[in-house]
PDB file of C-alpha atoms in Angstrom:
ATOM      1  CA  MET A   1     142.396-229.466 -87.789  1.00 48.00           C
ATOM      2  CA  ASN A   2     144.576-231.507 -90.268  1.00 50.00           C
ATOM      3  CA  GLN A   3     142.167-234.140 -92.672  1.00 40.00           C
ATOM      4  CA  ASN A   4     142.750-237.012 -90.352  1.00 47.00           C
ATOM      5  CA  ILE A   5     140.026-235.264 -87.767  1.00 56.00           C
ATOM      6  CA  ASP A   6     137.785-233.817 -89.810  1.00 66.00           C
ATOM      7  CA  LEU A   7     136.943-236.855 -91.612  1.00 62.00           C
ATOM      8  CA  ARG A   8     136.823-238.873 -87.583  1.00 71.00           C
ATOM      9  CA  VAL A   9     134.815-236.504 -86.356  1.00 79.00           C
ATOM     10  CA  PHE A  10     132.502-236.131 -89.711  1.00 74.00           C
ATOM     11  CA  GLU A  11     132.009-239.708 -89.674  1.00 67.00           C
ATOM     12  CA  LEU A  12     131.403-240.044 -85.925  1.00 78.00           C
ATOM     13  CA  LEU A  13     128.343-237.408 -86.552  1.00 76.00           C
ATOM     14  CA  ALA A  14     127.137-239.400 -89.114  1.00 74.00           C
ATOM     15  CA  SER A  15     126.768-242.009 -87.114  1.00 72.00           C
ATOM     16  CA  ARG A  16     125.051-240.037 -84.822  1.00 73.00           C
ATOM     17  CA  LEU A  17     122.301-238.771 -87.718  1.00 74.00           C
ATOM     18  CA  CYS A  18     121.605-241.900 -89.614  1.00 72.00           C
ATOM     19  CA  HIS A  19     121.338-243.942 -86.278  1.00 74.00           C
ATOM     20  CA  ASP A  20     118.284-240.947 -85.295  1.00 76.00           C
ATOM     21  CA  LEU A  21     117.020-241.195 -88.903  1.00 74.00           C
ATOM     22  CA  VAL A  22     116.855-245.188 -89.004  1.00 72.00           C
ATOM     23  CA  SER A  23     113.593-245.159 -87.203  1.00 76.00           C
ATOM     24  CA  PRO A  24     110.915-243.176 -88.187  1.00 75.00           C
ATOM     25  CA  VAL A  25     112.190-243.476 -92.088  1.00 73.00           C
ATOM     26  CA  GLY A  26     111.912-247.256 -91.055  1.00 75.00           C
ATOM     27  CA  ALA A  27     108.647-246.801 -89.487  1.00 73.00           C
ATOM     28  CA  VAL A  28     107.228-244.897 -93.399  1.00 72.00           C
ATOM     29  CA  LYS A  29     108.362-247.532 -94.742  1.00 72.00           C
ATOM     30  CA  SER A  30     106.627-249.962 -92.919  1.00 72.00           C
ATOM     31  CA  GLY A  31     103.498-247.991 -93.053  1.00 70.00           C
ATOM     32  CA  LEU A  32     104.048-247.930 -97.078  1.00 69.00           C
ATOM     33  CA  GLU A  33     103.896-251.185 -97.248  1.00 72.00           C
ATOM     34  CA  LEU A  34     101.113-251.765 -95.170  1.00 68.00           C
ATOM     35  CA  PHE A  35      99.499-249.202 -97.444  1.00 67.00           C
ATOM     36  CA  THR A  36     100.519-251.171-100.461  1.00 67.00           C
ATOM     37  CA  GLU A  37      98.799-254.240 -98.927  1.00 69.00           C
ATOM     38  CA  PHE A  38      95.463-252.810 -98.230  1.00 63.00           C
ATOM     39  CA  GLY A  39      95.668-250.559-100.778  1.00 59.00           C
ATOM     40  CA  GLU A  40      92.880-247.905-100.755  1.00 51.00           C
ATOM     41  CA  ASP A  41      91.330-250.000 -97.878  1.00 54.00           C
ATOM     42  CA  ALA A  42      94.669-249.037 -95.367  1.00 58.00           C
ATOM     43  CA  ASP A  43      93.026-248.157 -92.008  1.00 63.00           C
ATOM     44  CA  GLY A  44      93.419-245.018 -89.997  1.00 71.00           C
ATOM     45  CA  GLU A  45      95.839-246.480 -88.354  1.00 74.00           C
ATOM     46  CA  THR A  46      98.838-246.715 -90.941  1.00 70.00           C
ATOM     47  CA  MET A  47      97.827-243.422 -92.557  1.00 73.00           C
ATOM     48  CA  ALA A  48      98.821-241.912 -89.046  1.00 76.00           C
ATOM     49  CA  LEU A  49     101.743-243.875 -88.668  1.00 74.00           C
ATOM     50  CA  ILE A  50     102.309-242.757 -92.216  1.00 74.00           C
ATOM     51  CA  ASN A  51     102.318-239.276 -91.325  1.00 76.00           C
ATOM     52  CA  GLY A  52     103.247-239.253 -87.971  1.00 80.00           C
ATOM     53  CA  SER A  53     107.008-240.743 -88.890  1.00 78.00           C
ATOM     54  CA  ALA A  54     107.500-238.700 -92.117  1.00 80.00           C
ATOM     55  CA  GLU A  55     107.094-235.620 -90.318  1.00 81.00           C
ATOM     56  CA  GLN A  56     109.754-236.552 -87.265  1.00 81.00           C
ATOM     57  CA  ALA A  57     111.460-237.335 -89.928  1.00 82.00           C
ATOM     58  CA  SER A  58     111.681-234.436 -91.961  1.00 82.00           C
ATOM     59  CA  LEU A  59     111.700-232.253 -87.763  1.00 85.00           C
ATOM     60  CA  LYS A  60     114.576-234.313 -87.496  1.00 85.00           C
ATOM     61  CA  LEU A  61     116.651-233.201 -90.567  1.00 83.00           C
ATOM     62  CA  GLN A  62     115.678-229.861 -89.846  1.00 85.00           C
ATOM     63  CA  CYS A  63     117.014-229.669 -87.034  1.00 87.00           C
ATOM     64  CA  PHE A  64     120.492-231.562 -88.004  1.00 87.00           C
ATOM     65  CA  ARG A  65     120.857-228.697 -90.952  1.00 85.00           C
ATOM     66  CA  LEU A  66     120.475-226.335 -88.819  1.00 86.00           C
ATOM     67  CA  ALA A  67     123.124-228.043 -86.029  1.00 89.00           C
ATOM     68  CA  TYR A  68     126.110-229.720 -88.096  1.00 88.00           C
ATOM     69  CA  GLY A  69     125.826-228.345 -91.341  1.00 84.00           C
ATOM     70  CA  GLU A  70     126.190-224.793 -93.255  1.00 83.00           C
ATOM     71  CA  ALA A  71     122.921-223.632 -92.897  1.00 84.00           C
ATOM     72  CA  GLY A  72     123.456-222.983 -88.395  1.00 87.00           C
ATOM     73  CA  SER A  73     126.819-221.232 -89.048  1.00 87.00           C
ATOM     74  CA  GLN A  74     124.976-218.361 -91.178  1.00 86.00           C
ATOM     75  CA  ARG A  75     121.754-217.745 -89.709  1.00 90.00           C
ATOM     76  CA  GLU A  76     121.924-215.077 -88.259  1.00 91.00           C
ATOM     77  CA  GLU A  77     118.842-215.186 -85.914  1.00 92.00           C
ATOM     78  CA  SER A  78     116.442-217.920 -84.739  1.00 93.00           C
ATOM     79  CA  THR A  79     113.658-217.915 -82.381  1.00 95.00           C
ATOM     80  CA  ILE A  80     113.898-220.032 -79.527  1.00 96.00           C
ATOM     81  CA  ALA A  81     110.496-221.933 -80.130  1.00 96.00           C
ATOM     82  CA  GLU A  82     111.710-223.072 -83.115  1.00 94.00           C
ATOM     83  CA  ILE A  83     115.171-224.154 -81.544  1.00 96.00           C
ATOM     84  CA  VAL A  84     112.608-225.673 -78.622  1.00 96.00           C
ATOM     85  CA  GLY A  85     110.341-227.451 -81.268  1.00 94.00           C
ATOM     86  CA  LEU A  86     113.170-229.236 -83.393  1.00 93.00           C
ATOM     87  CA  VAL A  87     115.794-229.978 -80.566  1.00 95.00           C
ATOM     88  CA  THR A  88     112.416-232.135 -79.176  1.00 94.00           C
ATOM     89  CA  ALA A  89     112.464-233.796 -82.363  1.00 90.00           C
ATOM     90  CA  VAL A  90     115.736-235.469 -81.730  1.00 90.00           C
ATOM     91  CA  CYS A  91     115.941-235.366 -77.952  1.00 91.00           C
ATOM     92  CA  GLY A  92     112.461-235.571 -76.794  1.00 87.00           C
ATOM     93  CA  ASN A  93     110.767-238.508 -75.595  1.00 88.00           C
ATOM     94  CA  GLN A  94     108.132-239.444 -73.007  1.00 85.00           C
ATOM     95  CA  ARG A  95     110.766-239.186 -70.224  1.00 91.00           C
ATOM     96  CA  VAL A  96     112.229-235.894 -71.512  1.00 93.00           C
ATOM     97  CA  ARG A  97     110.784-232.677 -71.252  1.00 95.00           C
ATOM     98  CA  ILE A  98     112.508-229.677 -73.562  1.00 96.00           C
ATOM     99  CA  GLU A  99     111.781-226.201 -72.257  1.00 96.00           C
ATOM    100  CA  ALA A 100     112.308-222.666 -72.929  1.00 96.00           C
ATOM    101  CA  THR A 101     113.840-219.262 -70.636  1.00 95.00           C
ATOM    102  CA  GLY A 102     114.962-216.445 -71.198  1.00 94.00           C
ATOM    103  CA  ASP A 103     114.629-214.214 -74.076  1.00 95.00           C
ATOM    104  CA  PRO A 104     112.191-215.025 -77.301  1.00 96.00           C
ATOM    105  CA  THR A 105     114.832-214.708 -79.659  1.00 95.00           C
ATOM    106  CA  VAL A 106     118.569-216.208 -80.219  1.00 95.00           C
ATOM    107  CA  LYS A 107     120.410-213.174 -81.765  1.00 93.00           C
ATOM    108  CA  GLY A 108     123.800-213.683 -83.100  1.00 93.00           C
ATOM    109  CA  THR A 109     125.302-215.226 -86.915  1.00 93.00           C
ATOM    110  CA  GLY A 110     125.368-219.094 -85.543  1.00 93.00           C
ATOM    111  CA  ASN A 111     124.215-218.833 -82.152  1.00 95.00           C
ATOM    112  CA  GLY A 112     121.103-220.797 -82.855  1.00 95.00           C
ATOM    113  CA  LYS A 113     123.189-223.450 -84.163  1.00 93.00           C
ATOM    114  CA  LEU A 114     125.379-223.418 -81.202  1.00 96.00           C
ATOM    115  CA  LEU A 115     122.490-223.446 -78.697  1.00 97.00           C
ATOM    116  CA  MET A 116     121.686-226.611 -80.391  1.00 96.00           C
ATOM    117  CA  ASN A 117     124.556-228.522 -80.266  1.00 95.00           C
ATOM    118  CA  LEU A 118     124.685-227.317 -76.513  1.00 97.00           C
ATOM    119  CA  ALA A 119     121.001-229.151 -76.264  1.00 97.00           C
ATOM    120  CA  PHE A 120     122.579-232.278 -77.451  1.00 95.00           C
ATOM    121  CA  VAL A 121     125.528-232.327 -74.967  1.00 95.00           C
ATOM    122  CA  ALA A 122     122.882-231.564 -71.735  1.00 95.00           C
ATOM    123  CA  ALA A 123     120.434-234.433 -72.988  1.00 94.00           C
ATOM    124  CA  GLU A 124     123.739-237.099 -72.907  1.00 91.00           C
ATOM    125  CA  THR A 125     123.863-236.564 -69.250  1.00 93.00           C
ATOM    126  CA  ILE A 126     120.059-237.166 -68.313  1.00 92.00           C
ATOM    127  CA  GLY A 127     119.356-241.009 -69.504  1.00 82.00           C
ATOM    128  CA  ARG A 128     116.757-241.477 -66.731  1.00 86.00           C
ATOM    129  CA  GLY A 129     114.500-238.384 -67.940  1.00 90.00           C
ATOM    130  CA  GLY A 130     114.503-235.325 -66.797  1.00 94.00           C
ATOM    131  CA  ILE A 131     113.731-231.595 -68.285  1.00 96.00           C
ATOM    132  CA  LEU A 132     116.066-229.644 -70.729  1.00 97.00           C
ATOM    133  CA  THR A 133     115.863-225.984 -70.627  1.00 97.00           C
ATOM    134  CA  LEU A 134     117.087-224.213 -72.996  1.00 98.00           C
ATOM    135  CA  GLY A 135     117.476-221.000 -73.079  1.00 96.00           C
ATOM    136  CA  ALA A 136     119.216-217.625 -74.127  1.00 95.00           C
ATOM    137  CA  SER A 137     120.160-214.182 -72.953  1.00 94.00           C
ATOM    138  CA  GLY A 138     121.300-211.505 -75.853  1.00 91.00           C
ATOM    139  CA  THR A 139     124.251-213.808 -77.193  1.00 92.00           C
ATOM    140  CA  ALA A 140     124.643-215.717 -73.842  1.00 95.00           C
ATOM    141  CA  LEU A 141     123.211-219.190 -74.274  1.00 97.00           C
ATOM    142  CA  GLN A 142     122.654-221.932 -72.330  1.00 96.00           C
ATOM    143  CA  ALA A 143     121.515-225.179 -71.789  1.00 97.00           C
ATOM    144  CA  VAL A 144     120.547-227.070 -68.063  1.00 97.00           C
ATOM    145  CA  ALA A 145     119.405-230.519 -68.054  1.00 96.00           C
ATOM    146  CA  SER A 146     117.399-231.715 -64.896  1.00 95.00           C
ATOM    147  CA  GLY A 147     116.813-234.925 -63.917  1.00 92.00           C
ATOM    148  CA  GLU A 148     117.358-238.312 -61.365  1.00 87.00           C
ATOM    149  CA  GLY A 149     120.982-238.944 -61.434  1.00 87.00           C
ATOM    150  CA  ALA A 150     121.888-236.046 -64.150  1.00 91.00           C
ATOM    151  CA  ALA A 151     125.579-235.986 -64.040  1.00 91.00           C
ATOM    152  CA  ILE A 152     128.853-235.416 -67.161  1.00 92.00           C
ATOM    153  CA  ASP A 153     131.035-238.253 -67.084  1.00 92.00           C
ATOM    154  CA  ALA A 154     134.889-237.921 -66.907  1.00 94.00           C
ATOM    155  CA  GLU A 155     134.929-239.170 -70.945  1.00 95.00           C
ATOM    156  CA  MET A 156     132.503-236.585 -72.184  1.00 95.00           C
ATOM    157  CA  ARG A 157     134.504-233.850 -69.554  1.00 94.00           C
ATOM    158  CA  SER A 158     136.917-234.664 -71.751  1.00 96.00           C
ATOM    159  CA  ALA A 159     135.468-234.136 -74.943  1.00 95.00           C
ATOM    160  CA  LEU A 160     134.536-231.091 -74.289  1.00 95.00           C
ATOM    161  CA  ASP A 161     138.063-230.108 -73.286  1.00 94.00           C
ATOM    162  CA  LEU A 162     138.977-231.229 -76.091  1.00 93.00           C
ATOM    163  CA  ALA A 163     141.531-233.861 -74.414  1.00 95.00           C
ATOM    164  CA  THR A 164     140.394-236.831 -76.221  1.00 94.00           C
ATOM    165  CA  PRO A 165     142.317-237.812 -78.898  1.00 92.00           C
ATOM    166  CA  VAL A 166     140.523-238.423 -81.898  1.00 89.00           C
ATOM    167  CA  GLU A 167     140.713-241.306 -82.680  1.00 89.00           C
ATOM    168  CA  ALA A 168     139.470-242.666 -78.728  1.00 93.00           C
ATOM    169  CA  LEU A 169     135.985-240.495 -79.163  1.00 91.00           C
ATOM    170  CA  THR A 170     132.521-242.376 -79.868  1.00 90.00           C
ATOM    171  CA  PRO A 171     129.153-241.731 -81.545  1.00 85.00           C
ATOM    172  CA  LYS A 172     128.508-240.133 -77.538  1.00 87.00           C
ATOM    173  CA  THR A 173     131.583-238.031 -77.039  1.00 92.00           C
ATOM    174  CA  VAL A 174     132.083-236.607 -80.606  1.00 91.00           C
ATOM    175  CA  GLN A 175     128.650-234.613 -79.960  1.00 93.00           C
ATOM    176  CA  GLY A 176     130.865-233.062 -76.860  1.00 94.00           C
ATOM    177  CA  TYR A 177     133.723-232.300 -79.159  1.00 93.00           C
ATOM    178  CA  PHE A 178     132.329-230.931 -81.804  1.00 91.00           C
ATOM    179  CA  THR A 179     130.626-228.417 -78.974  1.00 93.00           C
ATOM    180  CA  ALA A 180     133.588-227.330 -78.012  1.00 93.00           C
ATOM    181  CA  LEU A 181     135.296-226.892 -81.691  1.00 91.00           C
ATOM    182  CA  LEU A 182     132.170-224.782 -82.635  1.00 91.00           C
ATOM    183  CA  ALA A 183     132.671-222.704 -79.317  1.00 93.00           C
ATOM    184  CA  ARG A 184     136.388-222.315 -80.025  1.00 91.00           C
ATOM    185  CA  ARG A 185     135.614-221.221 -83.731  1.00 89.00           C
ATOM    186  CA  ALA A 186     133.158-218.757 -82.653  1.00 91.00           C
ATOM    187  CA  GLY A 187     135.880-217.743 -79.991  1.00 92.00           C
ATOM    188  CA  ARG A 188     133.464-218.061 -77.037  1.00 92.00           C
ATOM    189  CA  SER A 189     134.776-220.061 -74.004  1.00 90.00           C
ATOM    190  CA  LEU A 190     132.434-222.850 -72.590  1.00 94.00           C
ATOM    191  CA  ARG A 191     131.249-223.499 -69.651  1.00 94.00           C
ATOM    192  CA  VAL A 192     130.223-226.329 -67.766  1.00 94.00           C
ATOM    193  CA  GLU A 193     128.963-226.573 -64.411  1.00 92.00           C
ATOM    194  CA  ALA A 194     127.394-229.857 -62.395  1.00 89.00           C
ATOM    195  CA  ASP A 195     125.838-230.277 -58.961  1.00 86.00           C
ATOM    196  CA  GLU A 196     124.657-232.963 -56.664  1.00 81.00           C
ATOM    197  CA  ALA A 197     121.256-232.253 -56.910  1.00 81.00           C
ATOM    198  CA  GLY A 198     121.345-233.541 -60.430  1.00 85.00           C
ATOM    199  CA  ARG A 199     121.395-230.472 -62.461  1.00 92.00           C
ATOM    200  CA  VAL A 200     124.136-230.256 -65.603  1.00 95.00           C
ATOM    201  CA  GLY A 201     124.591-226.753 -66.617  1.00 95.00           C
ATOM    202  CA  PHE A 202     126.322-226.040 -70.087  1.00 96.00           C
ATOM    203  CA  GLY A 203     127.004-222.177 -71.485  1.00 95.00           C
ATOM    204  CA  LEU A 204     128.043-219.899 -73.861  1.00 93.00           C
ATOM    205  CA  ALA A 205     129.178-216.695 -72.414  1.00 84.00           C
ATOM    206  CA  SER A 206     128.358-213.233 -74.627  1.00 74.00           C
TER     207      SER A 206
END
């Protein structure tokens, strides 16, 4: 991979990361401003805002560190509960629920990182809300999204096939491209399945 590709993909991933962190960090800032204004008389609601937003930002940073950083590539084992918790901090909300299936432990160097990135791609397919199920069976990994209107569009398919020119990638499709690069580096084949019942699955065979 040449330097231009490295830089373009890095820039787009950084855009995604910053976009997700702006909200909780901004909420902490707002809460601290309120705390400064009212001093020791700051109410419980203000402290709850600060604590909740700081916790959310911390979990997102932990998630991104493992999903995008070198730490995830070196980790030999992760629990599915930890991965679900971290992915929930990034992808979960009132419309999207994250669940676990399969083995309680994700084994194999870098497999936790791969599963988290599969989860990010799958989350992009359920814009109207639904359930995202993450699981491992041995070293096989899967992320399945189900919900009304769940579908994978042509742009994401192209990115997952590494067919999209790097200059045409967007902050949305770069996730698919990056995930496919990770799978290729690991010598794994990325499988994508979708049906008309609102179910989209992404997997890596053992």
